[in-house]
mmCIF file of C-alpha atoms in Angstrom:
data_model
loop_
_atom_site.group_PDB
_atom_site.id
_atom_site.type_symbol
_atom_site.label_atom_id
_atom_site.label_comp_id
_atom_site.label_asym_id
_atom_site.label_seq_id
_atom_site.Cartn_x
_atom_site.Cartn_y
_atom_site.Cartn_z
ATOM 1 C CA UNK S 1 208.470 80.640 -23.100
ATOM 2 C CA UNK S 2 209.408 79.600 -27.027
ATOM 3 C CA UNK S 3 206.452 78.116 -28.273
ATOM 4 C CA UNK S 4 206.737 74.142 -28.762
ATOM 5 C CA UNK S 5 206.233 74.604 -32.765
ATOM 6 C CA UNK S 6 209.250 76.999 -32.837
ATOM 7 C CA UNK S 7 211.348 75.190 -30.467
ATOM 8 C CA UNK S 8 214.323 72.730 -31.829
ATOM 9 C CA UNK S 9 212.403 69.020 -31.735
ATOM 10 C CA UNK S 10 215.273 67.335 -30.307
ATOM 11 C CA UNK S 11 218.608 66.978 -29.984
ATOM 12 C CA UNK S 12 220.639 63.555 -29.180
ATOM 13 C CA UNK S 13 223.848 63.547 -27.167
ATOM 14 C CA UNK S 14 225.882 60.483 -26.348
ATOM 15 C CA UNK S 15 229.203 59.942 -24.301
ATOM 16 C CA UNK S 16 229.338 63.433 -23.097
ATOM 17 C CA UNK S 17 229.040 65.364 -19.812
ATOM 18 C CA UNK S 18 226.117 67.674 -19.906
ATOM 19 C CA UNK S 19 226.701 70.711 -17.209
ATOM 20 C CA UNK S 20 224.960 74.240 -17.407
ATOM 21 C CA UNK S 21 226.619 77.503 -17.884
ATOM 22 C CA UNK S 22 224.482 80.750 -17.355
ATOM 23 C CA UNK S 23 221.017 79.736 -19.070
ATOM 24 C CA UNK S 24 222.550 76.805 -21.437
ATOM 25 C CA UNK S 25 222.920 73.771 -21.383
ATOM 26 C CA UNK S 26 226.485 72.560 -22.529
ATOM 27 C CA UNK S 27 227.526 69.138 -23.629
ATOM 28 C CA UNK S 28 231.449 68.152 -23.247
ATOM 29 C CA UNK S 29 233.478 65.536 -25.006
ATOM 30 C CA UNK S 30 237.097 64.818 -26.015
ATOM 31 C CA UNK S 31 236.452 67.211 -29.346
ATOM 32 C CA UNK S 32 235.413 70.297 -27.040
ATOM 33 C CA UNK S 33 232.635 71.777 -25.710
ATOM 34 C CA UNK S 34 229.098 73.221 -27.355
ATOM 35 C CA UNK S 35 225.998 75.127 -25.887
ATOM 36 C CA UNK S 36 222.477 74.296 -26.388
ATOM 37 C CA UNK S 37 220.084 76.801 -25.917
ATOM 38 C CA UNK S 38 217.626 75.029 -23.211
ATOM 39 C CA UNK S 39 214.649 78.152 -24.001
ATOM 40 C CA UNK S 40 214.606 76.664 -27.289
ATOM 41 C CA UNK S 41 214.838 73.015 -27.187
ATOM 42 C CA UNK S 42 212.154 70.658 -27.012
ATOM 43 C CA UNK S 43 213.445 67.235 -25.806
ATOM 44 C CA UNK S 44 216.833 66.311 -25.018
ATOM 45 C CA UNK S 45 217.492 62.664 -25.252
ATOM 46 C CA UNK S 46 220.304 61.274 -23.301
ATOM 47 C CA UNK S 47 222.290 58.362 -25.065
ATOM 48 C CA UNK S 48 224.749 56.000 -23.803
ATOM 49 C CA UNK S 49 228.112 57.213 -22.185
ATOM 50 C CA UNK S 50 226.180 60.808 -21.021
ATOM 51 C CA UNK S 51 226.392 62.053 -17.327
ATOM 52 C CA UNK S 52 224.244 65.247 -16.385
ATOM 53 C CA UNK S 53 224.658 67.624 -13.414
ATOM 54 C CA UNK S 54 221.993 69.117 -11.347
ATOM 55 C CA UNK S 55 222.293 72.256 -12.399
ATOM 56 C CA UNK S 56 221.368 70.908 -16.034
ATOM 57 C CA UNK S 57 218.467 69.336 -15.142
ATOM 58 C CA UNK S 58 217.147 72.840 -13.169
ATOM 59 C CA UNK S 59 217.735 74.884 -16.417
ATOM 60 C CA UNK S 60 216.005 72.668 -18.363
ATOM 61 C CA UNK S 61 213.356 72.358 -16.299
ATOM 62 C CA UNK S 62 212.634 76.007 -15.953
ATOM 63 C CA UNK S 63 212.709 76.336 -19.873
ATOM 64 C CA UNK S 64 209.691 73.393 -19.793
ATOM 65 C CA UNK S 65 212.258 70.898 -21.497
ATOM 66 C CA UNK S 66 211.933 67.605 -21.033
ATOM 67 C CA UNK S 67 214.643 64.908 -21.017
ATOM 68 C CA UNK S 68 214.740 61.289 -22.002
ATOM 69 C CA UNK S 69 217.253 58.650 -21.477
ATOM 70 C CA UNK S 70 217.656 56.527 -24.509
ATOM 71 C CA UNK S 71 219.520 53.766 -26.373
ATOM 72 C CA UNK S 72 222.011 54.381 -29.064
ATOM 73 C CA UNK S 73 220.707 56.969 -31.525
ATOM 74 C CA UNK S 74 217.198 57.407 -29.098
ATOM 75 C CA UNK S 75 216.671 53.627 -30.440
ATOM 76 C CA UNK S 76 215.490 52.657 -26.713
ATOM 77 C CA UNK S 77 213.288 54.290 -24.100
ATOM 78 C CA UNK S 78 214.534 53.810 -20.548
ATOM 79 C CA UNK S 79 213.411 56.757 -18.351
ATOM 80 C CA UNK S 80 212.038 60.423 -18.841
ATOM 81 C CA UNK S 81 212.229 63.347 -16.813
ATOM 82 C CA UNK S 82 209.289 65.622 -17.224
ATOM 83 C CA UNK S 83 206.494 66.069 -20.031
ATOM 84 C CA UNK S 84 207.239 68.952 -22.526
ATOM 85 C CA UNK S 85 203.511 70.108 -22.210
ATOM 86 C CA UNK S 86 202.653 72.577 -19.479
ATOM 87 C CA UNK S 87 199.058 71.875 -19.907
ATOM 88 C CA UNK S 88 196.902 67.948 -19.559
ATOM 89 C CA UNK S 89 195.328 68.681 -22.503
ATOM 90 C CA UNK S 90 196.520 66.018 -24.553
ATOM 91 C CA UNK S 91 196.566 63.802 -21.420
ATOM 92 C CA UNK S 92 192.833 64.572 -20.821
ATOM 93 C CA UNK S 93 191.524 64.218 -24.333
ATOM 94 C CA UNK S 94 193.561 60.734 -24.593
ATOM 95 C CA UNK S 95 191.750 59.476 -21.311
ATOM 96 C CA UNK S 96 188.478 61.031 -22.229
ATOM 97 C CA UNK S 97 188.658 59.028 -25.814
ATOM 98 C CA UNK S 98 189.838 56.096 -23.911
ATOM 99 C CA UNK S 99 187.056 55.864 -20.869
ATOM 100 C CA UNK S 100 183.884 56.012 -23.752
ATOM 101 C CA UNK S 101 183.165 53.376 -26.105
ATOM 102 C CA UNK S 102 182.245 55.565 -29.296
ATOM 103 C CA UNK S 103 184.878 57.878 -29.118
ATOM 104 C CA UNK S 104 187.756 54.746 -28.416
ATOM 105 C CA UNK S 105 186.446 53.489 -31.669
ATOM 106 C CA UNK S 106 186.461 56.375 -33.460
ATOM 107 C CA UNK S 107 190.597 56.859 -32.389
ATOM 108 C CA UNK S 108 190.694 53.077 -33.332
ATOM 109 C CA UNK S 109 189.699 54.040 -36.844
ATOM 110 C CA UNK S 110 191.515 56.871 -37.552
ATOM 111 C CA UNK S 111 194.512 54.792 -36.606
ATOM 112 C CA UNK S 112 193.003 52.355 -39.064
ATOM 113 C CA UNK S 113 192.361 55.078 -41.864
ATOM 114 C CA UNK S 114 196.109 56.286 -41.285
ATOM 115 C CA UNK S 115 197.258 53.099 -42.669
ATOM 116 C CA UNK S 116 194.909 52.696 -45.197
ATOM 117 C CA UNK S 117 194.640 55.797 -46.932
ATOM 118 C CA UNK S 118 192.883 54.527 -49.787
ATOM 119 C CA UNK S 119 189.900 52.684 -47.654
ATOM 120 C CA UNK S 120 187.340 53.886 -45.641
ATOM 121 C CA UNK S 121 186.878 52.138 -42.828
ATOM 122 C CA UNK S 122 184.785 54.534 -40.928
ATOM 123 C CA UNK S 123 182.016 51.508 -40.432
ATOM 124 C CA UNK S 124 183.721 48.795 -39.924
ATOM 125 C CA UNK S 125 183.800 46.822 -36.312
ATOM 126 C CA UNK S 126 186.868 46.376 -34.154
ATOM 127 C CA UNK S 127 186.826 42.356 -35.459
ATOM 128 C CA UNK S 128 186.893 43.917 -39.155
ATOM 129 C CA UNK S 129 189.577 46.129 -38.441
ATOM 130 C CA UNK S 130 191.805 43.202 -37.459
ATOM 131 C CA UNK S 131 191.303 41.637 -39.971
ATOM 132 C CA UNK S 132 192.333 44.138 -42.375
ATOM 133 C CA UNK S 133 195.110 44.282 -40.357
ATOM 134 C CA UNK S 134 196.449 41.165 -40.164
ATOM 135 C CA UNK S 135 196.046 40.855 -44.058
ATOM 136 C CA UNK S 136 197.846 43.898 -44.533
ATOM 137 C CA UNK S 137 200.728 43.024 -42.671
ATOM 138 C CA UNK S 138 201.117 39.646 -43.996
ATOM 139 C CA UNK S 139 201.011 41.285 -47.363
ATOM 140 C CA UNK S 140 203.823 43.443 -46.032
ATOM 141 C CA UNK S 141 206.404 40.620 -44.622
ATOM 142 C CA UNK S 142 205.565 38.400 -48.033
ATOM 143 C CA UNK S 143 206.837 41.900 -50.028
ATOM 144 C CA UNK S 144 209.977 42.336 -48.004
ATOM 145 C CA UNK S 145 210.646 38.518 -48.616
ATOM 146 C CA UNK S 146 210.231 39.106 -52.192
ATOM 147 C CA UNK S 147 212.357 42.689 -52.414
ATOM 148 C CA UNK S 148 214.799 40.816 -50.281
ATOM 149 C CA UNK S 149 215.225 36.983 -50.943
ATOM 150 C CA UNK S 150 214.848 36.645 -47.450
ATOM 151 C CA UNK S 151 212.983 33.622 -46.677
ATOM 152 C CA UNK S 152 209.854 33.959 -44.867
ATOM 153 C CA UNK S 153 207.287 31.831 -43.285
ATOM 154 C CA UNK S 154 205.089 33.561 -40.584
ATOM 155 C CA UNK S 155 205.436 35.740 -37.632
ATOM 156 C CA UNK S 156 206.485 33.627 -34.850
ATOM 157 C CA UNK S 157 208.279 34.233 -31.833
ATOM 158 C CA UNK S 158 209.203 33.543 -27.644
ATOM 159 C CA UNK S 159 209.131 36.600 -25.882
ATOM 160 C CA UNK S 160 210.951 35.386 -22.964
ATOM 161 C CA UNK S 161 213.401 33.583 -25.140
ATOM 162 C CA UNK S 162 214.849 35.254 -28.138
ATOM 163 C CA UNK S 163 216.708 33.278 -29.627
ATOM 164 C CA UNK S 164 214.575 30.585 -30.091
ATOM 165 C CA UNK S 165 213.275 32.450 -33.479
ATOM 166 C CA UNK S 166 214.748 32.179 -36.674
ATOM 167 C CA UNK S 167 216.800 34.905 -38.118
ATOM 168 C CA UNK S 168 214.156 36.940 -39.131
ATOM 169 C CA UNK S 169 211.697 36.702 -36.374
ATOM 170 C CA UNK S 170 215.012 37.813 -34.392
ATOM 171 C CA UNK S 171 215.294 40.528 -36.255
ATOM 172 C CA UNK S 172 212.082 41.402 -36.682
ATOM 173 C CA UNK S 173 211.747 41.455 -32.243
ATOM 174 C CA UNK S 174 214.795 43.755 -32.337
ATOM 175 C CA UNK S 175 213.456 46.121 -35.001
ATOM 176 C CA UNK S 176 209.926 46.305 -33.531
ATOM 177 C CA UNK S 177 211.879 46.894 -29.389
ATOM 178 C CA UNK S 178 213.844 50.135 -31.478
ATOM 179 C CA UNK S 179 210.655 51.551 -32.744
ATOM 180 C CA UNK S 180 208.983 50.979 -29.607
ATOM 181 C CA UNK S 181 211.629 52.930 -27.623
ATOM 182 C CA UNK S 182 210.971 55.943 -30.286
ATOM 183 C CA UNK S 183 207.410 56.131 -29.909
ATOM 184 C CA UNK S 184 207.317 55.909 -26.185
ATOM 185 C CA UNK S 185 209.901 58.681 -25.846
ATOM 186 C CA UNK S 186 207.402 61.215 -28.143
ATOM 187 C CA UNK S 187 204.698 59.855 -25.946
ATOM 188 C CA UNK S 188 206.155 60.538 -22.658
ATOM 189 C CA UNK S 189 207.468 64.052 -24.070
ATOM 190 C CA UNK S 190 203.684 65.145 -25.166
ATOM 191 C CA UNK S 191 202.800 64.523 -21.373
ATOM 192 C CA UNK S 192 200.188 61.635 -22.931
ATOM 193 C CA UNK S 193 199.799 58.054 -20.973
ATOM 194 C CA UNK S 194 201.588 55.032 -22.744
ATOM 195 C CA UNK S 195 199.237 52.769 -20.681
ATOM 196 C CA UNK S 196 195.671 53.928 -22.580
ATOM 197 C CA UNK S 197 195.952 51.896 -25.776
ATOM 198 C CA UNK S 198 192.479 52.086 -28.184
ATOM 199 C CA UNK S 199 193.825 49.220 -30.355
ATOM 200 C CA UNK S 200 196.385 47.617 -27.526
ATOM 201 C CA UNK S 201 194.842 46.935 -23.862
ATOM 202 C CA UNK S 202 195.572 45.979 -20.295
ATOM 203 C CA UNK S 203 199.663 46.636 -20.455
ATOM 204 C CA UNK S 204 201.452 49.520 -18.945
ATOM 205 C CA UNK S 205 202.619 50.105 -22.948
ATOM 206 C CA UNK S 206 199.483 49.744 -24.933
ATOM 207 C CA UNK S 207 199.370 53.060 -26.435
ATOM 208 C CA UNK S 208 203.288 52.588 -27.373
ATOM 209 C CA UNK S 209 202.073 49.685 -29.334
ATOM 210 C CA UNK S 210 199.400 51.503 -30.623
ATOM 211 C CA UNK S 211 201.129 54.302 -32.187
ATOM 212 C CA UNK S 212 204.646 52.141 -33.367
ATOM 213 C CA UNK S 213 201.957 49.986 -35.481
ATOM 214 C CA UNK S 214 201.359 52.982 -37.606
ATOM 215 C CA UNK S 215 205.170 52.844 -38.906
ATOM 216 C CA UNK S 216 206.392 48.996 -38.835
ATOM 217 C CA UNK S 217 205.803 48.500 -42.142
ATOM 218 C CA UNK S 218 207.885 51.557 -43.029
ATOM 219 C CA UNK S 219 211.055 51.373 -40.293
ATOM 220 C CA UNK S 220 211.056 48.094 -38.589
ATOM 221 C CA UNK S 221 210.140 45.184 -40.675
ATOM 222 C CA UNK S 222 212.010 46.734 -44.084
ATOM 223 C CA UNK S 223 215.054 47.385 -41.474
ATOM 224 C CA UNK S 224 215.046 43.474 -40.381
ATOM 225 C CA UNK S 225 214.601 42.234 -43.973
ATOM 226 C CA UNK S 226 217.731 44.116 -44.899
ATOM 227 C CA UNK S 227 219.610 42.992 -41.819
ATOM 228 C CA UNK S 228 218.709 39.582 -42.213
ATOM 229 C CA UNK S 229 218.938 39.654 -46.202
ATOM 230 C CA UNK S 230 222.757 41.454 -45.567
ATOM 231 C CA UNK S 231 224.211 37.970 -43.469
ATOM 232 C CA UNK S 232 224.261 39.864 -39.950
ATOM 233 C CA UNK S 233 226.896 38.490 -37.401
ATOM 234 C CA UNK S 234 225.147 40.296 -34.379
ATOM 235 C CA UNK S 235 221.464 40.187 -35.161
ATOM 236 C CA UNK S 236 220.037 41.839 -32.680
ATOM 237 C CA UNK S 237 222.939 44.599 -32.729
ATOM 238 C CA UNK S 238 223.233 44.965 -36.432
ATOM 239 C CA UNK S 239 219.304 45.325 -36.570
ATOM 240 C CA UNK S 240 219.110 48.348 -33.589
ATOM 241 C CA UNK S 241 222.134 49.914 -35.492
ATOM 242 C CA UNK S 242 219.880 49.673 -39.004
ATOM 243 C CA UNK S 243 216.816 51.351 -36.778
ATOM 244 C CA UNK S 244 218.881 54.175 -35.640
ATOM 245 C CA UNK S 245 220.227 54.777 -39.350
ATOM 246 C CA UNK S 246 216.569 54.733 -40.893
ATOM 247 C CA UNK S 247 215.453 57.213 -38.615
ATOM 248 C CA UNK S 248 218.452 59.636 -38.163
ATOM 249 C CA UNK S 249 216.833 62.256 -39.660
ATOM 250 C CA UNK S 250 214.218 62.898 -37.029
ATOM 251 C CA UNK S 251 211.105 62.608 -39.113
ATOM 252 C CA UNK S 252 209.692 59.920 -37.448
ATOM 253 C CA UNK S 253 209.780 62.008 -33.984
ATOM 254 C CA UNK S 254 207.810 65.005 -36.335
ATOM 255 C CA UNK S 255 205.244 62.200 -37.767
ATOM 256 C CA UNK S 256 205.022 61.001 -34.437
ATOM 257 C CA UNK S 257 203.933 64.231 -32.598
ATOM 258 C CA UNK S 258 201.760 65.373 -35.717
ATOM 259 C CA UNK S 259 199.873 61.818 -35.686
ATOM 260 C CA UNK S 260 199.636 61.990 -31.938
ATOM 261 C CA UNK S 261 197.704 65.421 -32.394
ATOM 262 C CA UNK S 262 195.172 64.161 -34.785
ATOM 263 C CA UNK S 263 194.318 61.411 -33.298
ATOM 264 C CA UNK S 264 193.602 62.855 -29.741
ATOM 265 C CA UNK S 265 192.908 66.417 -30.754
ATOM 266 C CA UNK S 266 191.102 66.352 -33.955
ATOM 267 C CA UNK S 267 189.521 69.217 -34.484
ATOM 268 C CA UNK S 268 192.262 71.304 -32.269
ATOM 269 C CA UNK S 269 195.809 71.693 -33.562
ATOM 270 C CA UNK S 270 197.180 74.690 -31.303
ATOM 271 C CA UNK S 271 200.233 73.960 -30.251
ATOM 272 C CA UNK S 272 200.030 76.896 -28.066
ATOM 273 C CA UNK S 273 197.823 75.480 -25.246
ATOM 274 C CA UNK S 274 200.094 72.957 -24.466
ATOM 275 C CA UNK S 275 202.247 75.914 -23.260
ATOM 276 C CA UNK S 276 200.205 77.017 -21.099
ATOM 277 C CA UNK S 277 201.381 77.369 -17.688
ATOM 278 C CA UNK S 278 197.304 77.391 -16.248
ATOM 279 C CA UNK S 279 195.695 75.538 -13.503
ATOM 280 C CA UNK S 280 191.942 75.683 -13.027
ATOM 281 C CA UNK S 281 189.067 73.897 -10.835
ATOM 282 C CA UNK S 282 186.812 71.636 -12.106
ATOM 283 C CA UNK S 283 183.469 72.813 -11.947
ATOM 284 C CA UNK S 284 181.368 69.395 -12.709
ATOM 285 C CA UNK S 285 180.529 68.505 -16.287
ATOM 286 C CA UNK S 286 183.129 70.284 -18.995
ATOM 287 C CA UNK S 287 183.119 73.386 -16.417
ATOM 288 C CA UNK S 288 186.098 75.203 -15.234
ATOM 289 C CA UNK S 289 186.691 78.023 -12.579
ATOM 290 C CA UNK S 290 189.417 80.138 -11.942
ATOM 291 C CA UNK S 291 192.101 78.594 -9.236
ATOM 292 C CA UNK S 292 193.820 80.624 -6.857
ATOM 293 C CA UNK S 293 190.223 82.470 -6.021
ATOM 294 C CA UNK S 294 188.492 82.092 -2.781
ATOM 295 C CA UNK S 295 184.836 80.838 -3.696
ATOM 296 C CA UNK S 296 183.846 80.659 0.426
#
């Protein structure tokens, strides 16, 4: 098996069939046909318009890809099919930092310390650290408005009704639904649980909502000023279509997967354990035995 750092991160079809031929995956449209290695290839995220066999699906499952079905440009999350991790190793140290007070707050900070590089916020309380918060992002909307023109009053929106927002808070929904989409998919792909938030609680996506805070203020909210600031026609459209631009270039999947890493596995970067194909028995405590042996 390629090893996940050397693998291709992703690639992103749309409006093609995707078949198998031999040990690769292909993906067809009117300009022709091309083959993706599946051995190599870490995600593949299915856009609009794709159809995929069977016998795709096995390949890539044997060569421990996973595969995502996505909006335009990976923009949405809809459905995955397996975790790219062999091993529950970021899966176990997420619930482990979740399920014990001390070590939820210390993933609460370094979420914290990731957006405020400059501050140390190692002591501060959970009520401190939303209040930083809040000040920093109101900060952030009254410096698009300014860079912009756009005008801007406060953060307020219907979640059951969109369009009962003005302009921006429209846009600013749409933006925030695209980058959610993103960061679920990288979730999902790592094998980790989008339900454990440390920030976030109580909904099936509060870890998504954990993680996307760490980029709004550089994809989403600039991406809805400039939508807004442009004269959109289609808000909500012309806002997932300025999403999908800003982050065309894959980076934020690479962030994503890095910042996942240090926040759950501090003091553990190897990529390689997450390829391994291992079970074992838990033996109480941290313990583990060999499976597959008979202890009678």
């Amino acid at each position: 098996m390629v090893r996940a750092e050397d693998r291709l991160s992703f690639v992103y079809v749309e409006r093609a069939v995707i078949h198998r031929e031999h040990n690769a995956v292909t993906a067809t449209d009117e300009r022709g046909t091309i083959h993706i290695p599946a051995a190599s290839l870490g995600a593949l995220l299915l856009g609009p318009g794709t159809t995929v066999s069977h016998q795709a699906m096995v390949v890539l499952a044997e060569c421990g890809s996973t595969v995502v079905w996505v909006g335009e440009r990976g923009v949405r999350y809809y459905a995955h099919g397996r975790s790219l991790a062999r091993s529950s190793r970021l899966l176990e140290a997420q619930a482990r930092a979740f399920a014990n007070q001390s070590s939820r707050l210390r993933v609460a900070r370094a979420m914290y310390c990731m957006r405020f590089p400059d501050e140390d916020v190692r002591t501060f309380t959970m009520q401190q650290l939303r209040g930083r918060e809040g000040a920093r992002v109101r900060q952030v909307y009254r410096q698009e408005a300014r860079r912009t023109g756009v005008k801007w009053d406060r953060r307020d929106y219907d979640p059951d009704e969109f369009e009962a927002s003005d302009a921006i808070n429209m846009a600013l929904s749409a933006a925030h639904t695209c980058l959610y989409g993103i960061v679920h998919a990288v979730i999902v792909a790592l094998g980790c649980s989008p339900g454990l938030g440390f920030v976030h609680t109580g909904h099936i996506r509060s870890f998504v909502y954990d993680i996307a805070d760490l980029y709004k203020a550089e994809v989403s909210i600039p991406a809805a000023f400039n939508v807004v600031a442009a004269g959109p026609v289609d808000i909500a459209a012309e806002t997932r279509h300025a999403v999908r631009d800003a982050v065309f270039d894959g980076s934020i999947l690479k962030q994503c997967t890095r910042d996942l890493h240090t926040l759950l596995l501090p003091d553990d970067r190897d990529d390689e354990m997450s390829e391994l194909n291992v079970v074992r028995l838990w033996d109480g405590a941290e313990r583990s035995v060999a499976a597959g042996v008979d202890y009678g």
